[in-house]
Amino acid sequence: MRIDKMLSECTGESRSDIKKLIKQGRVCVNGVPVRSPDTKIDEKRDNVTLDGRQVEYKPFIYIMLNKPEGYVSATEDSREPTVMELMPDEYKKRGIFPAGRLDKYTTGLMILTNDGQFAHEALSPRSHVEKTYVVTLRDTLTADDVAAFHEGIYIEGGYKTKSAVLEITGSHNARVTLREGRYHQIKQMFGARGNRVLTLKRISFGGLLLPDDLKEGESRELTKEELALVFVKND
Ligand code: URA
């Protein structure tokens, strides 16, 4: 791979800016300064440094965010603040986007990445990646609600939801686990039951749990182990 391509992918800087850094002698491969942006390297083996700091070959990044209320899950929006505004510049310039949506007033665990294949697999109902939410409701929950969630509920467009798990944790509190993500799905499901969602927070994405120490609005890169947990079943 060309050194300028590798550095551009891994830092988010443009190829022309990387070219300048190379010309200034600030990039070394195995300790030797490179002078030409078309220098070929083995991106997995060669030791590449920029200003003396090692640059690992990591073309994809995976960020977890504890989404606060009031932000839409989009890269751009002409009217509303987006979750991208909560991202540090170093992540933004890597071309990340939200892997799935949470509504404007939903909080909790969200993953942002520049890996389209990962996002597709994590969101496809065929992958069976479960997402769990904690919900507070306007009206009291009943055992019939649990049965209805299990059976599937007709929502917008005549679509019958796949079997979902509703666990009642208090008269107006519950945990819901879904394997799909239709527009406003949980709100629509409770709406169809004559109830109303007051607050909604996602607490897990596959086997990955929202960490207690990640405060609302905070984000950080997932470790390799955390990333692998996304595709691990919760039970
Ligand atoms: N279901 C909803 O209704 N909203 C969300 O943000 C996620 C699931």
PDB file of C-alpha atoms and ligand atoms in Angstrom:
ATOM      1  CA  MET A   1       0.000   0.000   0.000  1.00  0.00           C
ATOM      2  CA  ARG A   2       1.179   3.567  -0.645  1.00  0.00           C
ATOM      3  CA  ILE A   3       2.346   5.385   2.469  1.00  0.00           C
ATOM      4  CA  ASP A   4       0.161   8.430   1.722  1.00  0.00           C
ATOM      5  CA  LYS A   5      -2.957   6.241   1.418  1.00  0.00           C
ATOM      6  CA  MET A   6      -2.200   4.392   4.652  1.00  0.00           C
ATOM      7  CA  LEU A   7      -1.587   7.583   6.596  1.00  0.00           C
ATOM      8  CA  SER A   8      -4.624   9.302   5.154  1.00  0.00           C
ATOM      9  CA  GLU A   9      -6.903   6.374   6.093  1.00  0.00           C
ATOM     10  CA  CYS A  10      -5.506   6.076   9.580  1.00  0.00           C
ATOM     11  CA  THR A  11      -5.379   9.758  10.512  1.00  0.00           C
ATOM     12  CA  GLY A  12      -8.266  11.209   8.500  1.00  0.00           C
ATOM     13  CA  GLU A  13      -5.935  13.855   7.006  1.00  0.00           C
ATOM     14  CA  SER A  14      -6.230  14.522   3.272  1.00  0.00           C
ATOM     15  CA  ARG A  15      -3.765  12.922   0.852  1.00  0.00           C
ATOM     16  CA  SER A  16      -2.424  16.385  -0.033  1.00  0.00           C
ATOM     17  CA  ASP A  17      -1.769  17.239   3.632  1.00  0.00           C
ATOM     18  CA  ILE A  18      -0.046  13.891   4.098  1.00  0.00           C
ATOM     19  CA  LYS A  19       2.082  14.646   1.059  1.00  0.00           C
ATOM     20  CA  LYS A  20       3.226  17.872   2.724  1.00  0.00           C
ATOM     21  CA  LEU A  21       4.120  16.049   5.946  1.00  0.00           C
ATOM     22  CA  ILE A  22       6.138  13.549   3.930  1.00  0.00           C
ATOM     23  CA  LYS A  23       7.971  16.299   2.042  1.00  0.00           C
ATOM     24  CA  GLN A  24       8.801  17.914   5.397  1.00  0.00           C
ATOM     25  CA  GLY A  25      10.503  14.664   6.449  1.00  0.00           C
ATOM     26  CA  ARG A  26       8.082  14.073   9.340  1.00  0.00           C
ATOM     27  CA  VAL A  27       7.155  10.531   8.286  1.00  0.00           C
ATOM     28  CA  CYS A  28       9.475   7.565   8.867  1.00  0.00           C
ATOM     29  CA  VAL A  29       9.180   3.933   7.858  1.00  0.00           C
ATOM     30  CA  ASN A  30      11.237   1.598  10.030  1.00  0.00           C
ATOM     31  CA  GLY A  31      13.150   4.589  11.338  1.00  0.00           C
ATOM     32  CA  VAL A  32      14.066   5.994   7.932  1.00  0.00           C
ATOM     33  CA  PRO A  33      12.433   9.222   6.734  1.00  0.00           C
ATOM     34  CA  VAL A  34      10.449   8.749   3.515  1.00  0.00           C
ATOM     35  CA  ARG A  35      10.478  11.504   0.908  1.00  0.00           C
ATOM     36  CA  SER A  36       7.989  10.268  -1.604  1.00  0.00           C
ATOM     37  CA  PRO A  37       4.218   9.838  -1.088  1.00  0.00           C
ATOM     38  CA  ASP A  38       4.112   6.862  -3.449  1.00  0.00           C
ATOM     39  CA  THR A  39       6.543   4.840  -1.321  1.00  0.00           C
ATOM     40  CA  LYS A  40       5.134   1.334  -0.942  1.00  0.00           C
ATOM     41  CA  ILE A  41       4.902  -0.145   2.537  1.00  0.00           C
ATOM     42  CA  ASP A  42       3.660  -3.328   4.133  1.00  0.00           C
ATOM     43  CA  GLU A  43       0.994  -1.662   6.295  1.00  0.00           C
ATOM     44  CA  LYS A  44       0.703  -4.644   8.646  1.00  0.00           C
ATOM     45  CA  ARG A  45       4.419  -5.047   9.326  1.00  0.00           C
ATOM     46  CA  ASP A  46       6.299  -1.843   8.718  1.00  0.00           C
ATOM     47  CA  ASN A  47       6.741   0.581  11.569  1.00  0.00           C
ATOM     48  CA  VAL A  48       5.323   3.915  10.455  1.00  0.00           C
ATOM     49  CA  THR A  49       5.799   7.057  12.524  1.00  0.00           C
ATOM     50  CA  LEU A  50       4.555  10.604  12.164  1.00  0.00           C
ATOM     51  CA  ASP A  51       6.523  13.147  14.172  1.00  0.00           C
ATOM     52  CA  GLY A  52       8.082  10.226  16.019  1.00  0.00           C
ATOM     53  CA  ARG A  53       4.735   8.754  17.062  1.00  0.00           C
ATOM     54  CA  GLN A  54       3.762   5.317  15.786  1.00  0.00           C
ATOM     55  CA  VAL A  55       0.753   5.169  13.472  1.00  0.00           C
ATOM     56  CA  GLU A  56      -0.975   1.802  13.618  1.00  0.00           C
ATOM     57  CA  TYR A  57      -2.757   0.477  10.556  1.00  0.00           C
ATOM     58  CA  LYS A  58      -6.352   0.806  11.771  1.00  0.00           C
ATOM     59  CA  PRO A  59      -8.493   1.923   8.846  1.00  0.00           C
ATOM     60  CA  PHE A  60     -11.721   1.375  10.783  1.00  0.00           C
ATOM     61  CA  ILE A  61     -12.715   2.907  14.054  1.00  0.00           C
ATOM     62  CA  TYR A  62     -15.573   2.032  16.370  1.00  0.00           C
ATOM     63  CA  ILE A  63     -16.778   4.551  18.910  1.00  0.00           C
ATOM     64  CA  MET A  64     -19.340   4.134  21.638  1.00  0.00           C
ATOM     65  CA  LEU A  65     -21.365   7.118  22.673  1.00  0.00           C
ATOM     66  CA  ASN A  66     -23.737   7.566  25.578  1.00  0.00           C
ATOM     67  CA  LYS A  67     -26.245   9.625  23.642  1.00  0.00           C
ATOM     68  CA  PRO A  68     -27.988  12.397  25.549  1.00  0.00           C
ATOM     69  CA  GLU A  69     -31.488  13.677  24.730  1.00  0.00           C
ATOM     70  CA  GLY A  70     -31.938  16.267  22.025  1.00  0.00           C
ATOM     71  CA  TYR A  71     -29.555  14.970  19.350  1.00  0.00           C
ATOM     72  CA  VAL A  72     -30.579  13.277  16.113  1.00  0.00           C
ATOM     73  CA  SER A  73     -28.780  10.200  14.822  1.00  0.00           C
ATOM     74  CA  ALA A  74     -27.478  11.583  11.549  1.00  0.00           C
ATOM     75  CA  THR A  75     -24.242  12.932  10.150  1.00  0.00           C
ATOM     76  CA  GLU A  76     -25.919  16.171   9.079  1.00  0.00           C
ATOM     77  CA  ASP A  77     -29.198  17.901   9.736  1.00  0.00           C
ATOM     78  CA  SER A  78     -30.228  21.392   8.731  1.00  0.00           C
ATOM     79  CA  ARG A  79     -32.352  22.021  11.854  1.00  0.00           C
ATOM     80  CA  GLU A  80     -31.410  19.736  14.717  1.00  0.00           C
ATOM     81  CA  PRO A  81     -28.115  19.112  16.508  1.00  0.00           C
ATOM     82  CA  THR A  82     -26.653  15.754  15.475  1.00  0.00           C
ATOM     83  CA  VAL A  83     -24.677  13.180  17.432  1.00  0.00           C
ATOM     84  CA  MET A  84     -21.669  14.156  15.281  1.00  0.00           C
ATOM     85  CA  GLU A  85     -21.484  17.377  17.282  1.00  0.00           C
ATOM     86  CA  LEU A  86     -20.622  15.271  20.312  1.00  0.00           C
ATOM     87  CA  MET A  87     -17.679  13.632  18.551  1.00  0.00           C
ATOM     88  CA  PRO A  88     -14.115  14.883  18.933  1.00  0.00           C
ATOM     89  CA  ASP A  89     -12.594  16.164  15.643  1.00  0.00           C
ATOM     90  CA  GLU A  90     -10.107  13.283  15.476  1.00  0.00           C
ATOM     91  CA  TYR A  91     -13.052  10.867  15.091  1.00  0.00           C
ATOM     92  CA  LYS A  92     -15.138  13.112  12.829  1.00  0.00           C
ATOM     93  CA  LYS A  93     -12.440  13.408  10.199  1.00  0.00           C
ATOM     94  CA  ARG A  94     -12.296   9.605   9.906  1.00  0.00           C
ATOM     95  CA  GLY A  95     -15.686   9.553   8.175  1.00  0.00           C
ATOM     96  CA  ILE A  96     -17.737   7.964  10.957  1.00  0.00           C
ATOM     97  CA  PHE A  97     -21.533   7.667  10.954  1.00  0.00           C
ATOM     98  CA  PRO A  98     -24.029   6.268  13.453  1.00  0.00           C
ATOM     99  CA  ALA A  99     -24.585   2.497  13.138  1.00  0.00           C
ATOM    100  CA  GLY A 100     -28.348   2.640  13.543  1.00  0.00           C
ATOM    101  CA  ARG A 101     -30.632   5.263  14.910  1.00  0.00           C
ATOM    102  CA  LEU A 102     -31.858   6.313  18.289  1.00  0.00           C
ATOM    103  CA  ASP A 103     -34.692   8.835  18.332  1.00  0.00           C
ATOM    104  CA  LYS A 104     -33.993  12.421  19.306  1.00  0.00           C
ATOM    105  CA  TYR A 105     -35.243  11.869  22.877  1.00  0.00           C
ATOM    106  CA  THR A 106     -33.808   8.365  23.311  1.00  0.00           C
ATOM    107  CA  THR A 107     -30.602   8.148  25.321  1.00  0.00           C
ATOM    108  CA  GLY A 108     -27.919   5.537  25.799  1.00  0.00           C
ATOM    109  CA  LEU A 109     -25.593   3.279  23.888  1.00  0.00           C
ATOM    110  CA  MET A 110     -24.869   4.142  20.295  1.00  0.00           C
ATOM    111  CA  ILE A 111     -22.018   2.945  18.069  1.00  0.00           C
ATOM    112  CA  LEU A 112     -20.441   5.157  15.434  1.00  0.00           C
ATOM    113  CA  THR A 113     -18.035   3.758  12.881  1.00  0.00           C
ATOM    114  CA  ASN A 114     -16.614   4.173   9.401  1.00  0.00           C
ATOM    115  CA  ASP A 115     -16.976   0.422   8.767  1.00  0.00           C
ATOM    116  CA  GLY A 116     -20.049  -0.015   6.568  1.00  0.00           C
ATOM    117  CA  GLN A 117     -19.870  -3.796   6.625  1.00  0.00           C
ATOM    118  CA  PHE A 118     -19.845  -3.843  10.430  1.00  0.00           C
ATOM    119  CA  ALA A 119     -22.824  -1.482  10.580  1.00  0.00           C
ATOM    120  CA  HIS A 120     -24.748  -3.617   8.134  1.00  0.00           C
ATOM    121  CA  GLU A 121     -24.074  -6.809  10.059  1.00  0.00           C
ATOM    122  CA  ALA A 122     -24.807  -5.298  13.445  1.00  0.00           C
ATOM    123  CA  LEU A 123     -28.159  -3.952  12.265  1.00  0.00           C
ATOM    124  CA  SER A 124     -29.420  -6.685   9.975  1.00  0.00           C
ATOM    125  CA  PRO A 125     -32.234  -8.669  11.659  1.00  0.00           C
ATOM    126  CA  ARG A 126     -30.587 -11.750  10.165  1.00  0.00           C
ATOM    127  CA  SER A 127     -27.574 -11.267  12.452  1.00  0.00           C
ATOM    128  CA  HIS A 128     -29.829 -11.525  15.538  1.00  0.00           C
ATOM    129  CA  VAL A 129     -27.900  -8.836  17.395  1.00  0.00           C
ATOM    130  CA  GLU A 130     -30.179  -7.997  20.318  1.00  0.00           C
ATOM    131  CA  LYS A 131     -30.574  -4.469  21.607  1.00  0.00           C
ATOM    132  CA  THR A 132     -31.958  -3.876  25.091  1.00  0.00           C
ATOM    133  CA  TYR A 133     -33.703  -0.718  26.276  1.00  0.00           C
ATOM    134  CA  VAL A 134     -35.029   0.462  29.600  1.00  0.00           C
ATOM    135  CA  VAL A 135     -38.378   2.164  29.326  1.00  0.00           C
ATOM    136  CA  THR A 136     -40.680   4.177  31.544  1.00  0.00           C
ATOM    137  CA  LEU A 137     -44.340   4.212  30.609  1.00  0.00           C
ATOM    138  CA  ARG A 138     -47.314   6.458  31.236  1.00  0.00           C
ATOM    139  CA  ASP A 139     -49.638   3.578  32.198  1.00  0.00           C
ATOM    140  CA  THR A 140     -49.306   0.426  34.250  1.00  0.00           C
ATOM    141  CA  LEU A 141     -47.847  -2.631  32.515  1.00  0.00           C
ATOM    142  CA  THR A 142     -49.612  -5.984  32.476  1.00  0.00           C
ATOM    143  CA  ALA A 143     -48.840  -9.625  31.787  1.00  0.00           C
ATOM    144  CA  ASP A 144     -50.864  -9.211  28.557  1.00  0.00           C
ATOM    145  CA  ASP A 145     -48.251  -6.713  27.357  1.00  0.00           C
ATOM    146  CA  VAL A 146     -45.536  -9.309  27.916  1.00  0.00           C
ATOM    147  CA  ALA A 147     -47.502 -11.852  25.875  1.00  0.00           C
ATOM    148  CA  ALA A 148     -48.185  -9.326  23.099  1.00  0.00           C
ATOM    149  CA  PHE A 149     -44.506  -8.388  22.801  1.00  0.00           C
ATOM    150  CA  HIS A 150     -43.661 -12.076  22.618  1.00  0.00           C
ATOM    151  CA  GLU A 151     -46.315 -12.741  19.982  1.00  0.00           C
ATOM    152  CA  GLY A 152     -45.486  -9.679  17.826  1.00  0.00           C
ATOM    153  CA  ILE A 153     -47.438  -6.436  17.479  1.00  0.00           C
ATOM    154  CA  TYR A 154     -48.805  -4.779  14.356  1.00  0.00           C
ATOM    155  CA  ILE A 155     -47.223  -1.387  13.820  1.00  0.00           C
ATOM    156  CA  GLU A 156     -47.113   1.174  11.013  1.00  0.00           C
ATOM    157  CA  GLY A 157     -47.551  -0.226   7.521  1.00  0.00           C
ATOM    158  CA  GLY A 158     -49.247  -3.394   8.790  1.00  0.00           C
ATOM    159  CA  TYR A 159     -45.858  -4.820   9.828  1.00  0.00           C
ATOM    160  CA  LYS A 160     -45.922  -7.445  12.580  1.00  0.00           C
ATOM    161  CA  THR A 161     -42.888  -7.125  14.825  1.00  0.00           C
ATOM    162  CA  LYS A 162     -40.668 -10.108  15.499  1.00  0.00           C
ATOM    163  CA  SER A 163     -40.926 -11.719  18.893  1.00  0.00           C
ATOM    164  CA  ALA A 164     -39.545  -9.312  21.515  1.00  0.00           C
ATOM    165  CA  VAL A 165     -38.884  -9.717  25.224  1.00  0.00           C
ATOM    166  CA  LEU A 166     -40.689  -7.409  27.635  1.00  0.00           C
ATOM    167  CA  GLU A 167     -39.581  -7.731  31.247  1.00  0.00           C
ATOM    168  CA  ILE A 168     -41.631  -5.752  33.743  1.00  0.00           C
ATOM    169  CA  THR A 169     -39.361  -4.243  36.389  1.00  0.00           C
ATOM    170  CA  GLY A 170     -41.904  -1.939  38.064  1.00  0.00           C
ATOM    171  CA  SER A 171     -45.515  -0.858  37.543  1.00  0.00           C
ATOM    172  CA  HIS A 172     -44.396   1.683  34.910  1.00  0.00           C
ATOM    173  CA  ASN A 173     -40.911   0.382  34.168  1.00  0.00           C
ATOM    174  CA  ALA A 174     -39.629  -2.311  31.871  1.00  0.00           C
ATOM    175  CA  ARG A 175     -36.764  -3.693  29.863  1.00  0.00           C
ATOM    176  CA  VAL A 176     -37.370  -4.468  26.201  1.00  0.00           C
ATOM    177  CA  THR A 177     -35.109  -6.569  24.000  1.00  0.00           C
ATOM    178  CA  LEU A 178     -35.455  -6.377  20.221  1.00  0.00           C
ATOM    179  CA  ARG A 179     -33.659  -8.071  17.340  1.00  0.00           C
ATOM    180  CA  GLU A 180     -34.734  -5.520  14.782  1.00  0.00           C
ATOM    181  CA  GLY A 181     -34.963  -1.760  14.654  1.00  0.00           C
ATOM    182  CA  ARG A 182     -37.981  -0.307  12.885  1.00  0.00           C
ATOM    183  CA  TYR A 183     -38.667   3.409  13.011  1.00  0.00           C
ATOM    184  CA  HIS A 184     -39.882   4.357  16.531  1.00  0.00           C
ATOM    185  CA  GLN A 185     -40.375   0.645  17.103  1.00  0.00           C
ATOM    186  CA  ILE A 186     -40.699   0.577  20.878  1.00  0.00           C
ATOM    187  CA  LYS A 187     -42.866   3.684  20.927  1.00  0.00           C
ATOM    188  CA  GLN A 188     -45.067   2.188  18.258  1.00  0.00           C
ATOM    189  CA  MET A 189     -45.320  -1.153  20.070  1.00  0.00           C
ATOM    190  CA  PHE A 190     -46.416   0.453  23.320  1.00  0.00           C
ATOM    191  CA  GLY A 191     -48.624   2.856  21.362  1.00  0.00           C
ATOM    192  CA  ALA A 192     -50.408  -0.114  19.808  1.00  0.00           C
ATOM    193  CA  ARG A 193     -51.025  -1.379  23.365  1.00  0.00           C
ATOM    194  CA  GLY A 194     -52.651   1.940  24.288  1.00  0.00           C
ATOM    195  CA  ASN A 195     -49.694   2.978  26.434  1.00  0.00           C
ATOM    196  CA  ARG A 196     -47.103   5.685  25.949  1.00  0.00           C
ATOM    197  CA  VAL A 197     -43.308   5.725  26.300  1.00  0.00           C
ATOM    198  CA  LEU A 198     -42.093   8.507  28.594  1.00  0.00           C
ATOM    199  CA  THR A 199     -38.360   7.741  28.546  1.00  0.00           C
ATOM    200  CA  LEU A 200     -36.257   5.302  26.580  1.00  0.00           C
ATOM    201  CA  LYS A 201     -32.621   4.386  27.009  1.00  0.00           C
ATOM    202  CA  ARG A 202     -30.573   1.737  25.193  1.00  0.00           C
ATOM    203  CA  ILE A 203     -28.387  -0.191  27.596  1.00  0.00           C
ATOM    204  CA  SER A 204     -26.939  -2.905  25.386  1.00  0.00           C
ATOM    205  CA  PHE A 205     -25.986  -3.668  21.815  1.00  0.00           C
ATOM    206  CA  GLY A 206     -25.470  -7.425  21.450  1.00  0.00           C
ATOM    207  CA  GLY A 207     -23.304  -8.474  24.380  1.00  0.00           C
ATOM    208  CA  LEU A 208     -21.868  -4.971  24.734  1.00  0.00           C
ATOM    209  CA  LEU A 209     -23.269  -3.124  27.743  1.00  0.00           C
ATOM    210  CA  LEU A 210     -23.310   0.636  28.197  1.00  0.00           C
ATOM    211  CA  PRO A 211     -20.519   1.152  30.762  1.00  0.00           C
ATOM    212  CA  ASP A 212     -21.532   2.822  34.029  1.00  0.00           C
ATOM    213  CA  ASP A 213     -18.629   5.236  33.782  1.00  0.00           C
ATOM    214  CA  LEU A 214     -19.517   6.565  30.317  1.00  0.00           C
ATOM    215  CA  LYS A 215     -21.546   9.662  31.138  1.00  0.00           C
ATOM    216  CA  GLU A 216     -24.183  11.122  28.828  1.00  0.00           C
ATOM    217  CA  GLY A 217     -22.482  12.963  25.988  1.00  0.00           C
ATOM    218  CA  GLU A 218     -19.211  11.063  26.468  1.00  0.00           C
ATOM    219  CA  SER A 219     -17.679   8.779  23.867  1.00  0.00           C
ATOM    220  CA  ARG A 220     -14.634   6.590  23.481  1.00  0.00           C
ATOM    221  CA  GLU A 221     -13.136   4.028  21.137  1.00  0.00           C
ATOM    222  CA  LEU A 222     -14.209   0.436  21.671  1.00  0.00           C
ATOM    223  CA  THR A 223     -11.493  -2.005  22.625  1.00  0.00           C
ATOM    224  CA  LYS A 224     -11.103  -5.123  20.440  1.00  0.00           C
ATOM    225  CA  GLU A 225     -12.761  -7.178  23.169  1.00  0.00           C
ATOM    226  CA  GLU A 226     -15.735  -4.799  23.401  1.00  0.00           C
ATOM    227  CA  LEU A 227     -16.127  -4.828  19.636  1.00  0.00           C
ATOM    228  CA  ALA A 228     -16.262  -8.627  19.576  1.00  0.00           C
ATOM    229  CA  LEU A 229     -18.992  -8.514  22.250  1.00  0.00           C
ATOM    230  CA  VAL A 230     -21.394  -6.836  19.819  1.00  0.00           C
ATOM    231  CA  PHE A 231     -21.921 -10.179  18.125  1.00  0.00           C
ATOM    232  CA  VAL A 232     -22.071 -12.198  21.340  1.00  0.00           C
ATOM    233  CA  LYS A 233     -25.518 -13.217  22.568  1.00  0.00           C
ATOM    234  CA  ASN A 234     -26.692 -11.649  25.831  1.00  0.00           C
ATOM    235  CA  ASP A 235     -27.916 -14.912  27.337  1.00  0.00           C
TER     236      ASP A 235
HETATM  237  N1  URA B   1     -37.499   2.357  19.621  1.00  0.00           N
HETATM  238  C1  URA B   1     -37.944   3.633  19.616  1.00  0.00           C
HETATM  239  O1  URA B   1     -39.137   3.881  19.627  1.00  0.00           O
HETATM  240  N2  URA B   1     -37.023   4.608  19.622  1.00  0.00           N
HETATM  241  C2  URA B   1     -35.680   4.392  19.630  1.00  0.00           C
HETATM  242  O2  URA B   1     -34.915   5.335  19.645  1.00  0.00           O
HETATM  243  C3  URA B   1     -35.248   3.058  19.626  1.00  0.00           C
HETATM  244  C4  URA B   1     -36.177   2.049  19.624  1.00  0.00           C
END
